[in-house]
Amino acid sequence: SIGLEDGSGKPSVVVDPLIFQPEVMCACDAGHEWLEEGVSCQLCASNTYRSWEMEKCSSCPALSETVDDTGLDDISACKCAAGHFMSNGECETCPSNTYSSTVGATSMDACLQCTVGTVTANLGSNSSDDCVCPAGKTLEGGYCVECVVGRFKDTIGDQECTACTSDGMIPSGYFLTTSGTGTEAKG
C-alpha cells in the first residue's frame, strides 16, 4: 500500500497508472455515484437510488418518489403514491372499487374495499371520498339508493337522479336498462 517507506523516505510501493483503475478498485458507496469517474462521488439525486451492485443511480419506478431524500441505497426508499402499492419493484394501481390513502404501501392489502354499494370512477383511488354511488343510484342518508320511478342517473357519483321528460320518457339519445342495481339510462 502507498505510504510504506523503505527507509529512504520514499514509498516502497509505486502504483503504475496504467494498472491502477480507480473505477474498478475504488467504488462509490451505495447511495452515491461518480461525479467525475475515478475522482469523486456524489449523492444520488432525489427520486433515485443506487445499491452496491448497481453501476449508477437509477430512477424510482413510475408513480413513486423518494420524498426529497438524496443518497438512498435501495429501491425500498422509493415510495409509491397513494392509490398504489409496490410489487416486484414496480408501483401497481389499486383495483376498481378500492382506495388507499397510504403513501409507500408495500402490498395490495393497503387497498381498502369501498363501502358496500359504492364504486370508484377510476383505478388508483386515494380516498374513501372516491367511493360513490353507481349509475342508477343516488346518495340519500349516507346510502346509495335506487332512483325512484320517473327518474334516472346515467353516471356514477353522488348527484341526484334526473327526472324523465314530461311525457315520462327518458331524453332523446338514451335507452333504459334495469339490472337489479337501479334504473340506468344509457346514451
Short mmCIF file of N, CA and C in Angstrom, two decimals:
data_model
loop_
_atom_site.label_atom_id
_atom_site.label_comp_id
_atom_site.label_asym_id
_atom_site.label_seq_id
_atom_site.Cartn_x
_atom_site.Cartn_y
_atom_site.Cartn_z
N SER A 1 0.85 -1.18 0.00
CA SER A 1 0.00 0.00 0.00
C SER A 1 0.88 1.23 0.00
N ILE A 2 0.40 2.30 -0.53
CA ILE A 2 1.17 3.54 -0.60
C ILE A 2 1.33 4.07 0.82
N GLY A 3 2.50 4.59 1.10
CA GLY A 3 2.76 5.15 2.42
C GLY A 3 3.76 4.33 3.21
N LEU A 4 4.01 3.08 2.83
CA LEU A 4 5.04 2.28 3.50
C LEU A 4 6.39 2.76 2.98
N GLU A 5 7.30 3.00 3.89
CA GLU A 5 8.60 3.52 3.48
C GLU A 5 9.65 2.43 3.55
N ASP A 6 10.67 2.58 2.73
CA ASP A 6 11.76 1.61 2.70
C ASP A 6 12.98 2.11 3.46
N GLY A 7 12.84 3.17 4.23
CA GLY A 7 13.95 3.74 4.98
C GLY A 7 14.49 4.99 4.33
N SER A 8 14.23 5.19 3.06
CA SER A 8 14.74 6.37 2.38
C SER A 8 13.73 7.51 2.39
N GLY A 9 12.55 7.29 2.96
CA GLY A 9 11.52 8.32 2.99
C GLY A 9 10.63 8.31 1.76
N LYS A 10 10.89 7.39 0.85
CA LYS A 10 10.08 7.27 -0.35
C LYS A 10 9.16 6.06 -0.22
N PRO A 11 8.00 6.12 -0.86
CA PRO A 11 7.10 4.96 -0.78
C PRO A 11 7.77 3.72 -1.33
N SER A 12 7.52 2.60 -0.66
CA SER A 12 8.11 1.35 -1.12
C SER A 12 7.28 0.70 -2.21
N VAL A 13 6.05 1.15 -2.37
CA VAL A 13 5.20 0.61 -3.42
C VAL A 13 4.83 1.77 -4.34
N VAL A 14 5.04 1.58 -5.59
CA VAL A 14 4.69 2.59 -6.59
C VAL A 14 3.56 2.00 -7.42
N VAL A 15 2.53 2.76 -7.60
CA VAL A 15 1.37 2.29 -8.37
C VAL A 15 1.52 2.78 -9.80
N ASP A 16 1.48 1.86 -10.72
CA ASP A 16 1.55 2.18 -12.14
C ASP A 16 0.18 2.70 -12.58
N PRO A 17 0.06 3.92 -13.09
CA PRO A 17 -1.23 4.48 -13.51
C PRO A 17 -1.95 3.65 -14.56
N LEU A 18 -1.22 2.85 -15.33
CA LEU A 18 -1.85 2.01 -16.34
C LEU A 18 -2.55 0.81 -15.70
N ILE A 19 -2.09 0.41 -14.52
CA ILE A 19 -2.67 -0.73 -13.82
C ILE A 19 -3.75 -0.26 -12.84
N PHE A 20 -3.51 0.85 -12.17
CA PHE A 20 -4.46 1.36 -11.18
C PHE A 20 -5.70 1.91 -11.89
N GLN A 21 -6.81 1.30 -11.67
CA GLN A 21 -8.06 1.73 -12.28
C GLN A 21 -9.04 2.06 -11.16
N PRO A 22 -9.14 3.33 -10.79
CA PRO A 22 -9.97 3.70 -9.64
C PRO A 22 -11.44 3.31 -9.80
N GLU A 23 -11.97 3.32 -11.02
CA GLU A 23 -13.38 2.95 -11.20
C GLU A 23 -13.62 1.48 -10.91
N VAL A 24 -12.55 0.68 -10.97
CA VAL A 24 -12.66 -0.74 -10.65
C VAL A 24 -12.24 -0.98 -9.20
N MET A 25 -11.11 -0.41 -8.81
CA MET A 25 -10.56 -0.65 -7.48
C MET A 25 -11.25 0.18 -6.41
N CYS A 26 -11.73 1.32 -6.77
CA CYS A 26 -12.43 2.19 -5.83
C CYS A 26 -13.88 2.25 -6.30
N ALA A 27 -14.78 2.28 -5.40
CA ALA A 27 -16.20 2.36 -5.77
C ALA A 27 -16.88 3.36 -4.86
N CYS A 28 -17.88 3.99 -5.38
CA CYS A 28 -18.69 4.89 -4.55
C CYS A 28 -19.54 4.04 -3.61
N ASP A 29 -19.80 4.57 -2.43
CA ASP A 29 -20.71 3.91 -1.50
C ASP A 29 -22.08 3.79 -2.13
N ALA A 30 -22.87 2.84 -1.64
CA ALA A 30 -24.27 2.74 -2.07
C ALA A 30 -24.92 4.09 -1.78
N GLY A 31 -25.84 4.49 -2.64
CA GLY A 31 -26.49 5.80 -2.49
C GLY A 31 -25.70 6.93 -3.11
N HIS A 32 -24.58 6.60 -3.76
CA HIS A 32 -23.71 7.59 -4.41
C HIS A 32 -23.37 7.09 -5.81
N GLU A 33 -22.91 8.00 -6.65
CA GLU A 33 -22.40 7.64 -7.97
C GLU A 33 -21.24 8.57 -8.31
N TRP A 34 -20.48 8.19 -9.33
CA TRP A 34 -19.33 9.01 -9.72
C TRP A 34 -19.78 10.38 -10.18
N LEU A 35 -19.16 11.41 -9.65
CA LEU A 35 -19.33 12.78 -10.15
C LEU A 35 -18.37 12.94 -11.33
N GLU A 36 -17.12 12.59 -11.05
CA GLU A 36 -16.09 12.55 -12.09
C GLU A 36 -15.45 11.19 -11.91
N GLU A 37 -15.60 10.33 -12.88
CA GLU A 37 -15.21 8.93 -12.73
C GLU A 37 -13.79 8.79 -12.20
N GLY A 38 -13.67 8.05 -11.12
CA GLY A 38 -12.38 7.77 -10.51
C GLY A 38 -11.86 8.88 -9.62
N VAL A 39 -12.57 9.99 -9.54
CA VAL A 39 -12.07 11.12 -8.75
C VAL A 39 -12.93 11.39 -7.53
N SER A 40 -14.24 11.57 -7.73
CA SER A 40 -15.10 11.86 -6.57
C SER A 40 -16.51 11.34 -6.82
N CYS A 41 -17.19 11.11 -5.70
CA CYS A 41 -18.55 10.59 -5.74
C CYS A 41 -19.53 11.67 -5.29
N GLN A 42 -20.77 11.54 -5.72
CA GLN A 42 -21.83 12.45 -5.28
C GLN A 42 -23.03 11.63 -4.85
N LEU A 43 -23.88 12.20 -3.99
CA LEU A 43 -25.10 11.54 -3.56
C LEU A 43 -26.03 11.33 -4.74
N CYS A 44 -26.77 10.21 -4.73
CA CYS A 44 -27.82 10.03 -5.73
C CYS A 44 -28.85 11.14 -5.53
N ALA A 45 -29.35 11.67 -6.61
CA ALA A 45 -30.32 12.77 -6.55
C ALA A 45 -31.66 12.29 -5.99
N SER A 46 -32.49 13.24 -5.65
CA SER A 46 -33.86 12.94 -5.21
C SER A 46 -34.54 12.09 -6.28
N ASN A 47 -35.38 11.14 -5.84
CA ASN A 47 -36.13 10.24 -6.72
C ASN A 47 -35.25 9.24 -7.47
N THR A 48 -34.03 9.01 -6.95
CA THR A 48 -33.16 7.97 -7.48
C THR A 48 -32.55 7.20 -6.30
N TYR A 49 -31.95 6.06 -6.59
CA TYR A 49 -31.28 5.23 -5.59
C TYR A 49 -30.19 4.43 -6.27
N ARG A 50 -29.25 3.91 -5.47
CA ARG A 50 -28.20 3.03 -6.01
C ARG A 50 -27.76 2.07 -4.92
N SER A 51 -27.93 0.78 -5.19
CA SER A 51 -27.42 -0.24 -4.28
C SER A 51 -25.99 -0.59 -4.74
N TRP A 52 -25.26 -1.36 -3.94
CA TRP A 52 -23.86 -1.69 -4.24
C TRP A 52 -23.67 -2.28 -5.62
N GLU A 53 -24.55 -3.18 -6.02
CA GLU A 53 -24.33 -3.89 -7.28
C GLU A 53 -24.67 -3.07 -8.52
N MET A 54 -25.21 -1.88 -8.35
CA MET A 54 -25.60 -1.05 -9.49
C MET A 54 -24.44 -0.15 -9.91
N GLU A 55 -24.34 0.10 -11.21
CA GLU A 55 -23.27 0.94 -11.73
C GLU A 55 -23.52 2.42 -11.44
N LYS A 56 -24.78 2.84 -11.56
CA LYS A 56 -25.10 4.26 -11.33
C LYS A 56 -26.48 4.37 -10.68
N CYS A 57 -26.83 5.55 -10.25
CA CYS A 57 -28.12 5.79 -9.61
C CYS A 57 -29.23 5.55 -10.64
N SER A 58 -30.30 4.91 -10.19
CA SER A 58 -31.45 4.62 -11.05
C SER A 58 -32.68 5.37 -10.57
N SER A 59 -33.52 5.73 -11.50
CA SER A 59 -34.76 6.43 -11.17
C SER A 59 -35.70 5.48 -10.43
N CYS A 60 -36.48 6.05 -9.53
CA CYS A 60 -37.53 5.29 -8.87
C CYS A 60 -38.56 4.86 -9.92
N PRO A 61 -39.31 3.80 -9.65
CA PRO A 61 -40.34 3.37 -10.60
C PRO A 61 -41.38 4.47 -10.82
N ALA A 62 -42.08 4.40 -11.94
CA ALA A 62 -43.17 5.35 -12.23
C ALA A 62 -44.15 5.35 -11.06
N LEU A 63 -44.73 6.48 -10.77
CA LEU A 63 -45.73 6.68 -9.71
C LEU A 63 -45.13 6.57 -8.31
N SER A 64 -43.80 6.75 -8.20
CA SER A 64 -43.17 6.74 -6.88
C SER A 64 -42.16 7.88 -6.79
N GLU A 65 -41.77 8.18 -5.57
CA GLU A 65 -40.77 9.21 -5.33
C GLU A 65 -40.07 8.94 -4.01
N THR A 66 -38.98 9.68 -3.75
CA THR A 66 -38.22 9.49 -2.53
C THR A 66 -38.51 10.57 -1.49
N VAL A 67 -39.50 11.38 -1.72
CA VAL A 67 -39.90 12.47 -0.81
C VAL A 67 -38.69 13.36 -0.49
N ASP A 68 -38.01 13.82 -1.52
CA ASP A 68 -36.91 14.78 -1.45
C ASP A 68 -35.67 14.31 -0.70
N ASP A 69 -35.56 13.01 -0.39
CA ASP A 69 -34.34 12.48 0.20
C ASP A 69 -33.32 12.23 -0.91
N THR A 70 -32.04 12.33 -0.56
CA THR A 70 -30.97 12.04 -1.51
C THR A 70 -30.06 10.98 -0.91
N GLY A 71 -29.23 10.36 -1.73
CA GLY A 71 -28.26 9.39 -1.25
C GLY A 71 -28.89 8.09 -0.79
N LEU A 72 -29.96 7.67 -1.40
CA LEU A 72 -30.67 6.46 -0.98
C LEU A 72 -30.08 5.23 -1.65
N ASP A 73 -30.06 4.11 -0.90
CA ASP A 73 -29.32 2.95 -1.36
C ASP A 73 -30.17 1.72 -1.68
N ASP A 74 -31.48 1.88 -1.76
CA ASP A 74 -32.32 0.72 -2.03
C ASP A 74 -33.64 1.19 -2.62
N ILE A 75 -34.22 0.35 -3.49
CA ILE A 75 -35.50 0.70 -4.12
C ILE A 75 -36.60 0.89 -3.08
N SER A 76 -36.45 0.30 -1.90
CA SER A 76 -37.47 0.46 -0.86
C SER A 76 -37.59 1.92 -0.41
N ALA A 77 -36.60 2.75 -0.73
CA ALA A 77 -36.68 4.17 -0.41
C ALA A 77 -37.65 4.91 -1.34
N CYS A 78 -37.99 4.28 -2.46
CA CYS A 78 -38.95 4.86 -3.40
C CYS A 78 -40.35 4.53 -2.89
N LYS A 79 -41.15 5.53 -2.65
CA LYS A 79 -42.48 5.35 -2.07
C LYS A 79 -43.54 5.57 -3.13
N CYS A 80 -44.39 4.55 -3.33
CA CYS A 80 -45.48 4.66 -4.29
C CYS A 80 -46.49 5.70 -3.79
N ALA A 81 -47.09 6.40 -4.73
CA ALA A 81 -48.11 7.40 -4.40
C ALA A 81 -49.34 6.72 -3.81
N ALA A 82 -50.13 7.47 -3.08
CA ALA A 82 -51.40 6.95 -2.56
C ALA A 82 -52.22 6.42 -3.73
N GLY A 83 -52.96 5.33 -3.50
CA GLY A 83 -53.72 4.69 -4.57
C GLY A 83 -52.92 3.63 -5.30
N HIS A 84 -51.68 3.40 -4.85
CA HIS A 84 -50.77 2.45 -5.47
C HIS A 84 -50.02 1.68 -4.39
N PHE A 85 -49.35 0.59 -4.78
CA PHE A 85 -48.55 -0.19 -3.85
C PHE A 85 -47.38 -0.80 -4.60
N MET A 86 -46.26 -1.04 -3.89
CA MET A 86 -45.05 -1.60 -4.51
C MET A 86 -45.20 -3.11 -4.62
N SER A 87 -44.89 -3.63 -5.81
CA SER A 87 -44.92 -5.07 -6.05
C SER A 87 -43.83 -5.40 -7.07
N ASN A 88 -42.88 -6.21 -6.69
CA ASN A 88 -41.78 -6.61 -7.58
C ASN A 88 -41.07 -5.41 -8.20
N GLY A 89 -40.82 -4.38 -7.41
CA GLY A 89 -40.07 -3.23 -7.88
C GLY A 89 -40.85 -2.26 -8.74
N GLU A 90 -42.16 -2.41 -8.83
CA GLU A 90 -43.00 -1.51 -9.62
C GLU A 90 -44.18 -1.06 -8.78
N CYS A 91 -44.68 0.14 -9.05
CA CYS A 91 -45.88 0.63 -8.38
C CYS A 91 -47.09 0.12 -9.15
N GLU A 92 -47.89 -0.68 -8.48
CA GLU A 92 -49.12 -1.20 -9.06
C GLU A 92 -50.29 -0.34 -8.59
N THR A 93 -51.34 -0.27 -9.39
CA THR A 93 -52.51 0.55 -9.10
C THR A 93 -53.54 -0.25 -8.32
N CYS A 94 -54.13 0.38 -7.29
CA CYS A 94 -55.21 -0.27 -6.56
C CYS A 94 -56.35 -0.55 -7.54
N PRO A 95 -57.00 -1.72 -7.42
CA PRO A 95 -58.05 -2.08 -8.38
C PRO A 95 -59.34 -1.28 -8.21
N SER A 96 -60.27 -1.51 -9.11
CA SER A 96 -61.59 -0.86 -9.07
C SER A 96 -62.23 -1.08 -7.70
N ASN A 97 -62.97 -0.08 -7.29
CA ASN A 97 -63.79 -0.14 -6.08
C ASN A 97 -62.98 -0.33 -4.81
N THR A 98 -61.69 0.10 -4.88
CA THR A 98 -60.84 0.14 -3.69
C THR A 98 -60.13 1.49 -3.68
N TYR A 99 -59.51 1.80 -2.55
CA TYR A 99 -58.75 3.05 -2.42
C TYR A 99 -57.64 2.84 -1.39
N SER A 100 -56.61 3.66 -1.44
CA SER A 100 -55.56 3.63 -0.44
C SER A 100 -55.02 5.04 -0.27
N SER A 101 -55.06 5.55 0.94
CA SER A 101 -54.51 6.87 1.23
C SER A 101 -53.05 6.75 1.70
N THR A 102 -52.53 5.53 1.73
CA THR A 102 -51.17 5.28 2.23
C THR A 102 -50.14 5.59 1.15
N VAL A 103 -49.18 6.46 1.48
CA VAL A 103 -48.03 6.71 0.61
C VAL A 103 -46.98 5.69 1.01
N GLY A 104 -46.43 4.97 0.04
CA GLY A 104 -45.40 3.98 0.34
C GLY A 104 -45.94 2.61 0.68
N ALA A 105 -47.17 2.30 0.29
CA ALA A 105 -47.74 0.98 0.56
C ALA A 105 -46.88 -0.10 -0.11
N THR A 106 -46.72 -1.22 0.57
CA THR A 106 -45.86 -2.28 0.05
C THR A 106 -46.63 -3.55 -0.35
N SER A 107 -47.95 -3.51 -0.24
CA SER A 107 -48.74 -4.66 -0.70
C SER A 107 -50.16 -4.21 -1.04
N MET A 108 -50.88 -5.06 -1.77
CA MET A 108 -52.25 -4.74 -2.16
C MET A 108 -53.17 -4.69 -0.94
N ASP A 109 -52.72 -5.21 0.20
CA ASP A 109 -53.53 -5.15 1.43
C ASP A 109 -53.84 -3.71 1.82
N ALA A 110 -53.04 -2.75 1.34
CA ALA A 110 -53.29 -1.34 1.64
C ALA A 110 -54.49 -0.79 0.87
N CYS A 111 -54.92 -1.50 -0.18
CA CYS A 111 -56.08 -1.07 -0.98
C CYS A 111 -57.34 -1.55 -0.27
N LEU A 112 -58.07 -0.62 0.30
CA LEU A 112 -59.26 -0.94 1.08
C LEU A 112 -60.50 -0.96 0.20
N GLN A 113 -61.38 -1.89 0.48
CA GLN A 113 -62.62 -2.03 -0.28
C GLN A 113 -63.55 -0.86 0.02
N CYS A 114 -64.21 -0.32 -1.00
CA CYS A 114 -65.23 0.71 -0.80
C CYS A 114 -66.39 0.12 0.00
N THR A 115 -67.14 0.99 0.64
CA THR A 115 -68.33 0.57 1.36
C THR A 115 -69.27 -0.16 0.40
N VAL A 116 -69.95 -1.17 0.90
CA VAL A 116 -70.89 -1.95 0.08
C VAL A 116 -71.84 -1.00 -0.64
N GLY A 117 -72.03 -1.23 -1.92
CA GLY A 117 -72.95 -0.44 -2.72
C GLY A 117 -72.33 0.77 -3.38
N THR A 118 -71.02 1.01 -3.15
CA THR A 118 -70.36 2.14 -3.79
C THR A 118 -69.27 1.64 -4.74
N VAL A 119 -68.88 2.50 -5.66
CA VAL A 119 -67.88 2.17 -6.67
C VAL A 119 -66.91 3.34 -6.82
N THR A 120 -65.80 3.11 -7.50
CA THR A 120 -64.87 4.20 -7.83
C THR A 120 -64.94 4.47 -9.33
N ALA A 121 -64.73 5.71 -9.69
CA ALA A 121 -64.76 6.08 -11.11
C ALA A 121 -63.47 5.64 -11.81
N ASN A 122 -62.38 5.55 -11.04
CA ASN A 122 -61.07 5.27 -11.63
C ASN A 122 -60.31 4.25 -10.81
N LEU A 123 -59.32 3.65 -11.43
CA LEU A 123 -58.37 2.81 -10.71
C LEU A 123 -57.44 3.74 -9.93
N GLY A 124 -56.83 3.25 -8.88
CA GLY A 124 -55.85 4.05 -8.15
C GLY A 124 -56.46 5.14 -7.29
N SER A 125 -57.66 4.93 -6.80
CA SER A 125 -58.29 5.94 -5.95
C SER A 125 -57.52 6.06 -4.63
N ASN A 126 -57.43 7.29 -4.10
CA ASN A 126 -56.62 7.51 -2.91
C ASN A 126 -57.39 8.00 -1.70
N SER A 127 -58.72 7.93 -1.75
CA SER A 127 -59.52 8.40 -0.62
C SER A 127 -60.86 7.67 -0.62
N SER A 128 -61.42 7.48 0.57
CA SER A 128 -62.75 6.88 0.66
C SER A 128 -63.78 7.80 0.02
N ASP A 129 -63.45 9.08 -0.12
CA ASP A 129 -64.35 10.03 -0.80
C ASP A 129 -64.51 9.68 -2.28
N ASP A 130 -63.59 8.87 -2.82
CA ASP A 130 -63.69 8.45 -4.22
C ASP A 130 -64.71 7.35 -4.42
N CYS A 131 -65.21 6.76 -3.32
CA CYS A 131 -66.22 5.71 -3.39
C CYS A 131 -67.59 6.39 -3.44
N VAL A 132 -68.28 6.25 -4.56
CA VAL A 132 -69.54 6.97 -4.80
C VAL A 132 -70.60 6.00 -5.32
N CYS A 133 -71.79 6.50 -5.48
CA CYS A 133 -72.90 5.67 -5.96
C CYS A 133 -72.73 5.33 -7.45
N PRO A 134 -73.11 4.11 -7.83
CA PRO A 134 -73.03 3.74 -9.25
C PRO A 134 -74.17 4.39 -10.04
N ALA A 135 -74.11 4.28 -11.34
CA ALA A 135 -75.20 4.77 -12.20
C ALA A 135 -76.49 4.07 -11.76
N GLY A 136 -77.59 4.80 -11.81
CA GLY A 136 -78.88 4.24 -11.43
C GLY A 136 -79.19 4.38 -9.95
N LYS A 137 -78.22 4.93 -9.17
CA LYS A 137 -78.43 5.13 -7.73
C LYS A 137 -77.99 6.53 -7.34
N THR A 138 -78.58 7.03 -6.25
CA THR A 138 -78.24 8.35 -5.72
C THR A 138 -77.99 8.23 -4.23
N LEU A 139 -77.32 9.20 -3.67
CA LEU A 139 -76.99 9.19 -2.25
C LEU A 139 -78.12 9.81 -1.44
N GLU A 140 -78.64 9.04 -0.49
CA GLU A 140 -79.67 9.53 0.43
C GLU A 140 -79.37 8.99 1.81
N GLY A 141 -79.24 9.90 2.77
CA GLY A 141 -78.99 9.48 4.15
C GLY A 141 -77.72 8.67 4.32
N GLY A 142 -76.72 8.92 3.51
CA GLY A 142 -75.45 8.22 3.62
C GLY A 142 -75.40 6.88 2.88
N TYR A 143 -76.47 6.52 2.17
CA TYR A 143 -76.53 5.25 1.45
C TYR A 143 -76.90 5.50 0.00
N CYS A 144 -76.44 4.62 -0.87
CA CYS A 144 -76.83 4.68 -2.27
C CYS A 144 -78.15 3.93 -2.43
N VAL A 145 -79.13 4.64 -2.97
CA VAL A 145 -80.45 4.03 -3.17
C VAL A 145 -80.83 4.18 -4.64
N GLU A 146 -81.68 3.24 -5.10
CA GLU A 146 -82.10 3.25 -6.50
C GLU A 146 -82.90 4.51 -6.81
N CYS A 147 -82.75 5.00 -8.03
CA CYS A 147 -83.56 6.13 -8.48
C CYS A 147 -85.04 5.69 -8.44
N VAL A 148 -85.88 6.60 -8.04
CA VAL A 148 -87.32 6.28 -8.00
C VAL A 148 -87.88 6.29 -9.42
N VAL A 149 -89.03 5.65 -9.59
CA VAL A 149 -89.69 5.60 -10.88
C VAL A 149 -89.87 7.03 -11.39
N GLY A 150 -89.56 7.24 -12.65
CA GLY A 150 -89.69 8.57 -13.27
C GLY A 150 -88.40 9.37 -13.21
N ARG A 151 -87.36 8.79 -12.63
CA ARG A 151 -86.07 9.48 -12.55
C ARG A 151 -84.98 8.50 -12.98
N PHE A 152 -83.84 9.02 -13.45
CA PHE A 152 -82.73 8.17 -13.86
C PHE A 152 -81.41 8.88 -13.58
N LYS A 153 -80.34 8.13 -13.63
CA LYS A 153 -78.99 8.68 -13.49
C LYS A 153 -78.06 7.81 -14.31
N ASP A 154 -77.37 8.40 -15.29
CA ASP A 154 -76.54 7.63 -16.20
C ASP A 154 -75.05 7.71 -15.89
N THR A 155 -74.69 8.33 -14.79
CA THR A 155 -73.27 8.44 -14.42
C THR A 155 -73.07 7.97 -12.99
N ILE A 156 -71.83 7.64 -12.67
CA ILE A 156 -71.56 7.33 -11.27
C ILE A 156 -71.31 8.63 -10.53
N GLY A 157 -71.55 8.62 -9.24
CA GLY A 157 -71.37 9.81 -8.42
C GLY A 157 -72.53 9.94 -7.46
N ASP A 158 -72.45 10.91 -6.60
CA ASP A 158 -73.47 11.08 -5.57
C ASP A 158 -74.54 12.10 -5.95
N GLN A 159 -74.53 12.55 -7.20
CA GLN A 159 -75.52 13.53 -7.64
C GLN A 159 -76.92 12.91 -7.66
N GLU A 160 -77.92 13.78 -7.71
CA GLU A 160 -79.31 13.33 -7.71
C GLU A 160 -79.69 12.69 -9.04
N CYS A 161 -80.73 11.87 -8.98
CA CYS A 161 -81.29 11.29 -10.21
C CYS A 161 -82.03 12.40 -10.96
N THR A 162 -82.04 12.31 -12.27
CA THR A 162 -82.67 13.30 -13.13
C THR A 162 -84.07 12.84 -13.51
N ALA A 163 -85.00 13.80 -13.55
CA ALA A 163 -86.37 13.46 -13.94
C ALA A 163 -86.43 13.12 -15.43
N CYS A 164 -87.27 12.15 -15.75
CA CYS A 164 -87.53 11.83 -17.15
C CYS A 164 -88.27 13.01 -17.77
N THR A 165 -88.42 13.03 -19.08
CA THR A 165 -89.12 14.13 -19.75
C THR A 165 -90.57 14.17 -19.28
N SER A 166 -91.28 15.24 -19.60
CA SER A 166 -92.65 15.44 -19.13
C SER A 166 -93.60 14.33 -19.55
N ASP A 167 -93.28 13.61 -20.63
CA ASP A 167 -94.16 12.52 -21.05
C ASP A 167 -93.71 11.19 -20.43
N GLY A 168 -92.79 11.27 -19.43
CA GLY A 168 -92.35 10.08 -18.72
C GLY A 168 -91.26 9.33 -19.46
N MET A 169 -90.76 9.92 -20.52
CA MET A 169 -89.75 9.25 -21.33
C MET A 169 -88.36 9.75 -20.93
N ILE A 170 -87.40 8.93 -21.20
CA ILE A 170 -86.01 9.31 -20.99
C ILE A 170 -85.61 10.19 -22.16
N PRO A 171 -84.80 11.21 -21.92
CA PRO A 171 -84.41 12.13 -23.00
C PRO A 171 -83.85 11.40 -24.22
N SER A 172 -84.02 12.04 -25.38
CA SER A 172 -83.57 11.50 -26.65
C SER A 172 -82.08 11.13 -26.58
N GLY A 173 -81.75 10.01 -27.20
CA GLY A 173 -80.36 9.57 -27.22
C GLY A 173 -80.04 8.59 -26.12
N TYR A 174 -80.99 8.31 -25.22
CA TYR A 174 -80.78 7.38 -24.12
C TYR A 174 -81.74 6.22 -24.24
N PHE A 175 -81.37 5.08 -23.67
CA PHE A 175 -82.30 3.97 -23.56
C PHE A 175 -82.23 3.47 -22.12
N LEU A 176 -83.26 2.82 -21.67
CA LEU A 176 -83.41 2.42 -20.29
C LEU A 176 -82.97 0.98 -20.09
N THR A 177 -82.18 0.76 -19.03
CA THR A 177 -81.82 -0.59 -18.64
C THR A 177 -82.11 -0.75 -17.16
N THR A 178 -82.45 -1.95 -16.76
CA THR A 178 -82.58 -2.27 -15.33
C THR A 178 -81.82 -3.54 -15.11
N SER A 179 -81.02 -3.54 -14.08
CA SER A 179 -80.17 -4.72 -13.87
C SER A 179 -80.11 -5.11 -12.41
N GLY A 180 -81.07 -4.70 -11.62
CA GLY A 180 -81.01 -5.00 -10.20
C GLY A 180 -80.16 -4.01 -9.44
N THR A 181 -79.54 -3.06 -10.17
CA THR A 181 -78.72 -2.04 -9.49
C THR A 181 -79.35 -0.67 -9.71
N GLY A 182 -80.63 -0.64 -9.99
CA GLY A 182 -81.28 0.64 -10.22
C GLY A 182 -81.60 0.84 -11.67
N THR A 183 -82.21 1.95 -11.97
CA THR A 183 -82.58 2.28 -13.35
C THR A 183 -81.48 3.15 -13.92
N GLU A 184 -81.00 2.77 -15.06
CA GLU A 184 -79.90 3.47 -15.66
C GLU A 184 -80.23 3.80 -17.11
N ALA A 185 -80.00 5.05 -17.50
CA ALA A 185 -80.19 5.44 -18.89
C ALA A 185 -78.84 5.42 -19.56
N LYS A 186 -78.78 4.80 -20.72
CA LYS A 186 -77.51 4.73 -21.44
C LYS A 186 -77.64 5.50 -22.73
N GLY A 187 -76.61 6.26 -23.05
CA GLY A 187 -76.61 7.06 -24.28
C GLY A 187 -75.76 6.48 -25.32
#
